[in-house]
Short mmCIF file of C-alpha atoms in Angstrom, two decimals:
data_model
loop_
_atom_site.label_atom_id
_atom_site.label_comp_id
_atom_site.label_asym_id
_atom_site.label_seq_id
_atom_site.Cartn_x
_atom_site.Cartn_y
_atom_site.Cartn_z
CA ASN A 29 -0.17 -0.02 0.34
CA ALA A 30 1.42 3.03 -1.21
CA GLY A 31 -0.98 5.28 1.82
CA VAL A 32 -1.22 8.80 1.02
CA THR A 33 0.81 10.16 -2.28
CA GLN A 34 1.07 14.20 -3.14
CA THR A 35 2.33 15.42 -6.60
CA PRO A 36 4.59 17.32 -7.49
CA LYS A 37 6.94 17.07 -4.70
CA PHE A 38 7.97 21.03 -5.83
CA ARG A 39 6.98 23.61 -7.99
CA ILE A 40 7.59 27.01 -8.45
CA LEU A 41 4.78 29.11 -9.93
CA LYS A 42 4.59 32.94 -11.26
CA ILE A 43 2.03 35.03 -9.91
CA GLY A 44 -1.31 34.72 -11.80
CA GLN A 45 -0.55 31.21 -12.53
CA SER A 46 -3.18 27.87 -11.61
CA MET A 47 -2.31 24.45 -10.56
CA THR A 48 -3.61 21.54 -9.06
CA LEU A 49 -1.93 19.81 -5.83
CA GLN A 50 -3.19 16.16 -6.00
CA CYS A 51 -3.73 13.75 -3.50
CA THR A 52 -4.50 10.42 -3.67
CA GLN A 53 -4.84 7.12 -1.24
CA ASP A 54 -5.63 4.11 -1.07
CA MET A 55 -6.78 3.39 2.36
CA ASN A 56 -9.98 3.77 1.50
CA HIS A 57 -10.75 6.12 3.90
CA ASN A 58 -13.64 8.67 3.76
CA TYR A 59 -12.06 11.57 5.85
CA MET A 60 -9.65 13.74 3.95
CA TYR A 61 -7.68 16.82 4.49
CA TRP A 62 -5.13 19.82 3.05
CA TYR A 63 -3.43 21.20 5.48
CA ARG A 64 -0.71 24.22 4.66
CA GLN A 65 2.11 24.81 7.02
CA ASP A 66 4.39 28.10 6.53
CA PRO A 67 8.02 27.86 7.92
CA GLY A 68 8.07 27.58 11.70
CA MET A 69 4.32 27.28 11.96
CA GLY A 70 2.14 24.57 12.77
CA LEU A 71 -0.57 23.16 10.11
CA LYS A 72 -3.34 25.16 9.16
CA LEU A 73 -6.57 23.35 7.66
CA ILE A 74 -7.36 24.61 4.01
CA TYR A 75 -10.27 22.35 2.84
CA TYR A 76 -12.05 18.77 4.11
CA SER A 77 -13.68 16.25 3.12
CA VAL A 78 -15.92 13.78 4.79
CA GLY A 79 -16.77 11.44 1.69
CA ALA A 80 -16.52 11.98 -2.06
CA GLY A 81 -19.04 14.36 -3.14
CA ILE A 82 -18.58 16.44 0.21
CA THR A 83 -16.23 18.91 1.03
CA ASP A 84 -16.28 21.84 3.34
CA LYS A 85 -13.94 24.77 4.54
CA GLY A 86 -11.25 24.74 6.69
CA GLU A 87 -9.67 27.80 9.02
CA VAL A 88 -7.60 29.17 5.59
CA PRO A 89 -9.61 28.46 2.88
CA ASN A 90 -9.21 31.84 0.62
CA GLY A 91 -7.62 31.27 -2.85
CA TYR A 92 -8.22 27.60 -3.13
CA ASN A 93 -11.09 25.27 -4.01
CA VAL A 94 -11.58 21.68 -3.55
CA SER A 95 -13.54 18.34 -5.45
CA ARG A 96 -13.75 15.08 -3.92
CA SER A 97 -15.48 12.84 -7.11
CA THR A 98 -14.29 9.83 -5.50
CA THR A 99 -13.07 7.80 -2.06
CA GLU A 100 -8.94 8.11 -3.56
CA ASP A 101 -8.86 12.08 -4.67
CA PHE A 102 -8.87 14.98 -2.95
CA PRO A 103 -7.01 17.29 -5.09
CA LEU A 104 -6.46 21.50 -4.83
CA ARG A 105 -6.80 23.64 -6.73
CA LEU A 106 -4.81 27.20 -6.93
CA GLU A 107 -6.84 29.50 -9.63
CA LEU A 108 -4.19 32.86 -9.05
CA ALA A 109 -1.12 31.72 -7.22
CA ALA A 110 -0.12 34.79 -4.74
CA PRO A 111 3.39 35.05 -2.83
CA SER A 112 1.53 34.42 0.01
CA GLN A 113 0.51 30.96 -0.95
CA THR A 114 4.00 29.84 -0.87
CA SER A 115 4.15 27.11 1.37
CA VAL A 116 4.27 23.09 1.85
CA TYR A 117 1.18 21.81 1.25
CA PHE A 118 0.21 18.31 3.06
CA CYS A 119 -2.87 16.42 2.16
CA ALA A 120 -3.88 13.78 5.28
CA THR A 121 -6.39 10.85 5.51
CA LYS A 122 -8.19 9.30 8.71
CA GLY A 123 -10.20 6.48 8.83
CA PRO A 124 -13.25 5.09 10.54
CA GLY A 125 -13.77 5.32 14.24
CA PRO A 126 -13.28 7.41 17.71
CA GLN A 127 -9.39 7.84 16.79
CA GLU A 128 -8.62 11.33 15.70
CA THR A 129 -5.23 9.40 13.96
CA GLN A 130 -4.64 11.13 10.78
CA TYR A 131 -1.56 9.87 7.89
CA PHE A 132 -0.38 12.25 6.06
CA GLY A 133 1.59 12.27 2.38
CA PRO A 134 5.02 13.22 1.95
CA GLY A 135 3.72 17.25 0.97
CA THR A 136 4.16 19.33 -1.87
CA ARG A 137 6.08 22.38 -1.62
CA LEU A 138 5.36 25.02 -3.81
CA LEU A 139 6.87 28.73 -4.39
CA VAL A 140 5.30 31.40 -6.15
CA LEU A 141 7.09 34.09 -7.42
CA ASP B 26 -4.94 33.20 18.59
CA GLN B 27 -3.12 29.82 19.43
CA GLN B 28 -5.24 27.53 20.93
CA VAL B 29 -2.47 24.69 21.05
CA LYS B 30 0.96 25.83 22.53
CA GLN B 31 4.34 24.81 22.73
CA ASN B 32 6.39 27.55 24.23
CA SER B 33 9.32 25.65 23.67
CA PRO B 34 10.46 25.70 19.79
CA SER B 35 13.66 23.84 20.72
CA LEU B 36 15.35 21.06 22.84
CA SER B 37 18.83 19.25 23.10
CA VAL B 38 19.30 16.40 24.76
CA GLN B 39 22.08 13.49 25.35
CA GLU B 40 21.51 10.58 23.55
CA GLY B 41 20.57 7.95 26.33
CA ARG B 42 18.44 10.74 28.73
CA ILE B 43 15.22 11.41 28.91
CA SER B 44 13.26 13.95 26.58
CA ILE B 45 9.87 16.31 27.96
CA LEU B 46 8.25 17.68 25.34
CA ASN B 47 5.03 20.23 26.70
CA CYS B 48 1.77 21.29 25.29
CA ASP B 49 -0.38 23.68 26.65
CA TYR B 50 -4.08 24.04 25.49
CA THR B 51 -6.67 26.55 26.10
CA ASN B 52 -9.74 25.27 24.75
CA SER B 53 -11.65 23.12 27.63
CA MET B 54 -13.65 21.51 24.98
CA PHE B 55 -10.84 19.58 23.22
CA ASP B 56 -11.26 15.83 24.14
CA TYR B 57 -8.54 13.99 22.53
CA PHE B 58 -4.50 14.61 22.13
CA LEU B 59 -2.08 13.80 19.81
CA TRP B 60 1.42 13.91 19.24
CA TYR B 61 3.11 13.93 15.47
CA LYS B 62 6.70 13.27 14.49
CA LYS B 63 7.93 14.86 11.69
CA TYR B 64 11.33 14.55 10.19
CA PRO B 65 12.68 17.19 7.08
CA ALA B 66 11.04 16.74 3.79
CA GLU B 67 8.67 13.85 4.95
CA GLY B 68 4.86 14.47 6.17
CA PRO B 69 4.19 14.02 10.00
CA THR B 70 3.67 10.59 11.28
CA PHE B 71 1.93 10.12 13.92
CA LEU B 72 3.56 9.06 17.65
CA ILE B 73 0.96 8.74 20.13
CA SER B 74 -2.21 10.07 21.60
CA ILE B 75 -4.67 10.50 24.96
CA SER B 76 -8.23 10.41 25.55
CA SER B 77 -9.31 13.12 28.13
CA ILE B 78 -10.98 10.30 29.93
CA LYS B 79 -6.92 9.22 30.71
CA ASP B 80 -3.95 11.10 32.31
CA LYS B 81 -1.44 8.67 31.05
CA ASN B 82 -0.69 6.65 27.95
CA GLU B 83 2.54 4.40 27.06
CA ASP B 84 3.89 2.94 24.12
CA GLY B 85 7.21 1.76 24.27
CA ARG B 86 9.66 4.77 25.06
CA PHE B 87 7.01 7.05 24.88
CA THR B 88 4.29 8.19 27.18
CA VAL B 89 2.08 11.22 27.36
CA PHE B 90 0.99 12.76 30.21
CA LEU B 91 -2.46 14.43 30.61
CA ASN B 92 -3.22 16.93 33.70
CA LYS B 93 -6.67 18.20 32.53
CA SER B 94 -6.91 20.68 35.22
CA ALA B 95 -3.85 22.77 34.04
CA LYS B 96 -5.05 22.07 30.19
CA HIS B 97 -1.40 20.79 30.07
CA LEU B 98 -0.13 17.12 28.45
CA SER B 99 3.75 16.00 27.86
CA LEU B 100 5.61 13.90 25.93
CA HIS B 101 8.33 12.10 27.81
CA ILE B 102 10.79 9.82 25.95
CA VAL B 103 12.89 7.89 27.19
CA PRO B 104 15.58 6.68 26.67
CA SER B 105 16.33 9.82 24.47
CA GLN B 106 17.91 8.05 20.49
CA PRO B 107 19.71 10.23 17.82
CA GLY B 108 17.15 8.87 15.51
CA ASP B 109 14.41 10.74 17.67
CA SER B 110 15.93 14.09 16.38
CA ALA B 111 12.70 15.57 14.60
CA VAL B 112 10.19 18.44 14.71
CA TYR B 113 7.02 16.99 17.11
CA PHE B 114 4.09 18.72 17.08
CA CYS B 115 1.24 18.43 19.31
CA ALA B 116 -2.73 18.38 18.16
CA ALA B 117 -6.18 18.40 20.09
CA ALA B 118 -9.30 17.18 18.12
CA THR B 119 -12.19 19.69 18.82
CA ALA B 120 -15.28 18.36 19.85
CA GLY B 121 -18.28 17.14 17.83
CA ASN B 122 -19.10 16.07 14.24
CA ASN B 123 -16.57 16.42 11.65
CA ARG B 124 -13.84 16.62 14.34
CA LYS B 125 -10.58 18.86 13.78
CA LEU B 126 -7.11 18.94 14.54
CA ILE B 127 -5.44 22.33 16.23
CA TRP B 128 -1.91 22.36 15.83
CA GLY B 129 1.22 23.50 18.07
CA LEU B 130 3.87 25.39 16.13
CA GLY B 131 6.11 22.31 16.76
CA THR B 132 9.11 22.11 19.29
CA SER B 133 12.38 20.75 17.52
CA LEU B 134 14.15 17.71 19.22
CA ALA B 135 17.99 16.88 19.12
CA VAL B 136 19.52 14.15 20.44
CA ASN B 137 23.21 14.47 20.43
CA PRO B 138 25.09 11.08 20.41
#
């Protein structure tokens, strides 16, 4: 099992460009999350999904969009990249039950210039 | 307002000694707490957790203590090993449906041989 995979690993964008960060999981988990981590900071929740077709905003959703058409995939879309979106982006999943353990992908480092 | 606080940005200990990482929280509605470990260029990985109905949870060299009255938890690593050198994040789960994790800023632990 690959767990949670993210592509690309690293990307440089120009201001105003758009891109999609891909996240795929093979754990059959319903819950999926997108976080960003700025240098020296904790993780901030951007969007999350409780299952296919259902998404909701987290703490810092502005400038991003998501979709969840399948259990496996949860792409994050940046429409008009801004320097403030320079960050490391992590995708995570959570399985059923009372445990709140989340499983993370390796991250995508994004630089907006 | 930081609801989960890790007031020590860094900690350095000798191999074989005890490492104690601290975390304070302000929201009394948090009912589940987790510690994650993060190596550079990787996603966070789950380490250990504790429910608010317990005051201690142990897993091998790792023990988490919870003091609800003080809104404080700590992670003890005994004995510390060089491979434990990483950033440790404390996270707390919000109560209710679609629970989300609120993260601290992390503590960078260096275990010296």
